[in-house]
C-alpha positions in Angstrom: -14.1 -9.6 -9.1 -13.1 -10.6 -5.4 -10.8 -8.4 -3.3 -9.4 -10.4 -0.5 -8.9 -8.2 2.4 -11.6 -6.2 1.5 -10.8 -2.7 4.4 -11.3 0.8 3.6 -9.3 0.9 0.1 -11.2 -2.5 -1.0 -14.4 -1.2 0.1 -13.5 2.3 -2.4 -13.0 -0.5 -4.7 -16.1 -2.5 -4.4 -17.9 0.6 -4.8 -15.7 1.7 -8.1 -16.6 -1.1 -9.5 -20.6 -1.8 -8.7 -21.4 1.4 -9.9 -19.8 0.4 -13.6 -22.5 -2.7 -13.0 -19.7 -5.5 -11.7 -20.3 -8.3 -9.3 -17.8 -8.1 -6.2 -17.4 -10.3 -3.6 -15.3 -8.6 -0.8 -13.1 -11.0 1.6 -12.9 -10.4 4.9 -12.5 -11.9 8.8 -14.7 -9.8 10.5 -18.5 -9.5 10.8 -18.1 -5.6 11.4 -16.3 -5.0 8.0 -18.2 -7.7 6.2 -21.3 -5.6 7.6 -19.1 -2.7 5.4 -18.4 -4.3 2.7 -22.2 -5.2 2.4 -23.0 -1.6 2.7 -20.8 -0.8 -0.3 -22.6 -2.8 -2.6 -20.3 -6.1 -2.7 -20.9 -9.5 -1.8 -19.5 -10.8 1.8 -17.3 -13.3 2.7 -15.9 -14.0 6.2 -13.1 -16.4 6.2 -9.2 -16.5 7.6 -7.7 -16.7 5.0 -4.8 -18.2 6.8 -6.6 -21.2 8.0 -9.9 -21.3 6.3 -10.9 -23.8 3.8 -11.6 -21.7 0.6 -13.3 -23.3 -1.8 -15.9 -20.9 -1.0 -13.9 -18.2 -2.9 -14.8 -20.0 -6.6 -11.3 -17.9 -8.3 -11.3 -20.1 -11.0 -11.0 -17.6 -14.0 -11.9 -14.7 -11.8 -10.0 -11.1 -11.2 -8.8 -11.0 -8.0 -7.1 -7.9 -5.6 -5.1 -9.3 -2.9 -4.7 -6.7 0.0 -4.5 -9.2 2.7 -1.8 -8.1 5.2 0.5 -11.1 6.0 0.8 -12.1 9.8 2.0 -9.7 12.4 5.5 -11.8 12.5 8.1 -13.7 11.0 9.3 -13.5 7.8 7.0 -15.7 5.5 3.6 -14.8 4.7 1.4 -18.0 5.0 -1.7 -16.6 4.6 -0.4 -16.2 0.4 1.4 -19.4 0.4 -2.2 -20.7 1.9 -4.3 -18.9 -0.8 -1.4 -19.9 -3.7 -2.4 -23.6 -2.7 -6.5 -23.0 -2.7 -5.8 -21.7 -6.2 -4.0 -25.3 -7.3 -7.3 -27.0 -6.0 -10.3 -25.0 -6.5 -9.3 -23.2 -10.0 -6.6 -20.6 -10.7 -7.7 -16.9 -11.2 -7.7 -14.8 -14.5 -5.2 -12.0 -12.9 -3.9 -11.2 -9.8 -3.4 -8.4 -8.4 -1.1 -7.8 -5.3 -0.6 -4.8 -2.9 2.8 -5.2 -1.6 4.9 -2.2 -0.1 7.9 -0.1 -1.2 9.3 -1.4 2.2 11.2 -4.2 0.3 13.7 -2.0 -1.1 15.1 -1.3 2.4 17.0 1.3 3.4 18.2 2.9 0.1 20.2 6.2 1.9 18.0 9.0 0.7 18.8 7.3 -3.1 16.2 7.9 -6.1 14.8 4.5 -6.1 12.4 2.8 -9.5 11.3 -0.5 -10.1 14.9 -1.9 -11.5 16.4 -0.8 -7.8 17.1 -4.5 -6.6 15.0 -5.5 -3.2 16.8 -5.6 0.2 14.3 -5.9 3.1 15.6 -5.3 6.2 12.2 -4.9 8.5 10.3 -8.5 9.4 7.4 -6.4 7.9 8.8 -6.0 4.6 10.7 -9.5 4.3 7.2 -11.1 4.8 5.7 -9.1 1.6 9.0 -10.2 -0.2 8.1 -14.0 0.2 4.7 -13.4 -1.0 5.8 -11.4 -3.9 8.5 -14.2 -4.5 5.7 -17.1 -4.4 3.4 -15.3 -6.5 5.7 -15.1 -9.0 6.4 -18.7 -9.2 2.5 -19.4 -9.1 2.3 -17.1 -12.6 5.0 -19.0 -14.2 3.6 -22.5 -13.3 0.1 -21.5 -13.3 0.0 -18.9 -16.6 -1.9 -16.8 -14.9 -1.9 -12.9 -15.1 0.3 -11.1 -12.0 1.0 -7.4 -11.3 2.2 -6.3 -8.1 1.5 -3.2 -6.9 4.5 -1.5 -4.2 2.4 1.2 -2.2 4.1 3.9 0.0 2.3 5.2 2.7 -1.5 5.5 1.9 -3.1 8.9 3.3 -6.8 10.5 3.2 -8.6 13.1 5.2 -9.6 10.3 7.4 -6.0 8.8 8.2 -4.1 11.8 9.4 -2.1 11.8 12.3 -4.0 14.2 14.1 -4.2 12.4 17.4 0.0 12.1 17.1 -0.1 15.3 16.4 -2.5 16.9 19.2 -1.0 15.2 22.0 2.4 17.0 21.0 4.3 13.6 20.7 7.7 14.7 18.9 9.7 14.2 15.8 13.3 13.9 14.2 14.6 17.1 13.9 14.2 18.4 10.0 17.8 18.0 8.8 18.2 14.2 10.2 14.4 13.0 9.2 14.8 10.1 6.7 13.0 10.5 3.2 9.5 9.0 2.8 7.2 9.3 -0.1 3.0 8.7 -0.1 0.2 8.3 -2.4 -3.2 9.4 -1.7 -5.9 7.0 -1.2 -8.4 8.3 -3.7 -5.7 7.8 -6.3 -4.2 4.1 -5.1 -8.1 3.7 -6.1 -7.6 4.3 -9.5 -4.2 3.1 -10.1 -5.7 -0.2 -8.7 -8.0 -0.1 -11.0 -5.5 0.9 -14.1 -3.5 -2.3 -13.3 -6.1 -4.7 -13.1 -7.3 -3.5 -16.6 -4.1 -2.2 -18.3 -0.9 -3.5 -16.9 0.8 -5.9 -18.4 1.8 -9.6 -16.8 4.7 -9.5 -14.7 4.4 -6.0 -14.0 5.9 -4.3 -11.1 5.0 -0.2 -10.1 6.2 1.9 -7.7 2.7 3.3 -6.0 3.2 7.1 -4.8 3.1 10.7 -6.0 6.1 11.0 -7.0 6.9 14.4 -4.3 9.1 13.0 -1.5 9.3 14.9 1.7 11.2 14.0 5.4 8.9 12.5 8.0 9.2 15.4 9.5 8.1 17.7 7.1 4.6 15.4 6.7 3.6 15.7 9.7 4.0 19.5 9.6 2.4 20.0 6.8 -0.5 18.2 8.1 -0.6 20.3 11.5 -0.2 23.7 9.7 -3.6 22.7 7.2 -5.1 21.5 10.5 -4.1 24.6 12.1 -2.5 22.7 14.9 1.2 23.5 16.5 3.7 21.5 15.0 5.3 19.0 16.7 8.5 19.2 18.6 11.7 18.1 17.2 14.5 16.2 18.9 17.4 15.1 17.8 17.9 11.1 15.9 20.0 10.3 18.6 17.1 10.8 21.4 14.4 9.2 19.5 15.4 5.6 21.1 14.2 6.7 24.1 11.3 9.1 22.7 9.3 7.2 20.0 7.5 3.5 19.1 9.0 1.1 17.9 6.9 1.3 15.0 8.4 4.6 14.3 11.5 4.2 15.2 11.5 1.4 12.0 10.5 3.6 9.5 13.4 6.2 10.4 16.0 3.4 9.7 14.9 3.9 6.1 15.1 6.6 3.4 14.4 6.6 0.1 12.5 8.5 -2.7 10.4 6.7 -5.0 9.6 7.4 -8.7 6.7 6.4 -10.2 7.5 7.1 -14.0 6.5 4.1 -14.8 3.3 4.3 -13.2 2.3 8.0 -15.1 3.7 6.3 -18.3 3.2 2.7 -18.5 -0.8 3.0 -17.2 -1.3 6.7 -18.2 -2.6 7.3 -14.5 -3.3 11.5 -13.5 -2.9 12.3 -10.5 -5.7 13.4 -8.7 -2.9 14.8 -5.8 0.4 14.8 -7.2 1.5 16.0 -3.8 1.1 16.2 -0.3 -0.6 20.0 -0.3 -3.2 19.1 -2.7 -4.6 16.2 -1.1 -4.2 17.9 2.5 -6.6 21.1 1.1 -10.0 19.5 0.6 -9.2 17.9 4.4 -9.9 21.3 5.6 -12.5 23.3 3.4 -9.9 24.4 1.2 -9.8 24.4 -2.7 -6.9 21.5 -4.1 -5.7 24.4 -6.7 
């Protein structure tokens, strides 16, 4: 098994997987999280995948996770089309699996949105998981090898809450203009990982979320009332160019509500937290029921 980008969810996964007895080696750039990935159990590898020769990986025949973020800009991801051509000379893997992002659907106005909903990325983040998604397809027709490609929503857990956003009273859109988003939590992106490495079939493509959609706004409010912090203040959409990131400002120019039918019936995944309440309770000493 080797997960390339081997951060927080690949380190859940290393340790998912070592306990069932399973050799893992964990990719990485850093000595810090190869020092993490160690400590879960897994085999380290430090290389750029980007630039790095990687023979070293061996994927001949192997499982493979690919949660490697592309670059920080443009809209190609190198870093795949550089692995995609390691795998023509050093052996191509058993099955792939890739974490992409619900961002390639674009903005889909607040619409109901499955798997079928045609792709139109807008954001330079999104149009560079498009191209890999694009080039590993063409490497599974040419190669044969197994591909399923995972679109994740925003991941969350008791340690990735906003609560720093959220204590220094930075604002939000005001309820009734906040775009839809959607979430899954990461506890169960663990085990729907898992699920389509083992069950999916080739060629595969799930939506990766709960299935509850709530405004932006509403998220982070539901996270300050479990917290027992003050909500944040609302402004109006038409302030926010002045008031918020860029970062956020992004992810407002983009509603939609995922389903992930396919995911419950195609992989027969349960929910640990079907929505946003359970997964906030056990966060703060509260029962999930």
């Amino acid at each position: 098994m080797i997960i390339l980008g081997c951060g927080s969810i690949g380190q859940a996964l290393a340790t998912r997987y070592r306990q069932r007895g399973e050799s893992v080696l964990g990719v990485v750039r850093s000595a810090e999280t190869a020092a993490a990935v160690a400590a879960a159990g897994a085999q380290a590898l430090q290389l750029d995948l980007e630039r790095d020769d990687l023979a070293a990986l061996a994927p001949a025949g192997k499982s493979v996770f690919h949660l490697a973020p592309p670059p920080s800009a443009g809209d190609e991801d190198p870093l795949t089309a550089h692995l995609i051509d390691a795998f023509a000379r050093h052996g191509h893997p058993r099955r792939l699996v890739y974490i992409g992002t619900t961002g390639v659907y674009g903005d889909c106005d607040g619409a109901w949105v499955d798997e079928d909903w045609p792709p139109r990325p807008r954001a330079p983040r999104s149009l560079r998981r498009w191209d890999a998604e694009q080039r590993l397809r063409q490497w599974s027709r040419a190669s044969g090898a197994d591909l399923v490609i995972l679109r994740v929503a925003g991941i969350y857990a008791c340690d990735r809450l906003p609560l720093a956003r959220i204590r220094s009273a930075q604002p939000v859109v005001k309820a009734d203009e906040a775009p839809w988003s959607n979430r899954i939590h990461a506890e169960d992106f663990v085990e729907i990982c898992i699920a389509a490495m083992e069950r999916a079939p080739t060629g595969a493509v799930y939506n990766v979320c709960d299935g509850h959609p709530s405004t932006m706004t509403d998220y982070f409010c539901q996270v300050a009332d479990a917290a027992g912090l003050p909500r944040p203040p609302q402004i109006p959409l038409a302030a926010a160019e002045d008031r918020l990131s860029a970062g956020m400002l992004s992810y407002l120019k983009e509603s939609r509500r995922l389903s992930n039918r396919r995911l419950l019936e195609e992989l027969g995944v349960r929910l640990r937290y079907p929505d946003l309440a359970q997964g906030l309770a056990p966060c703060f000493g509260r029962d999930a029921d």
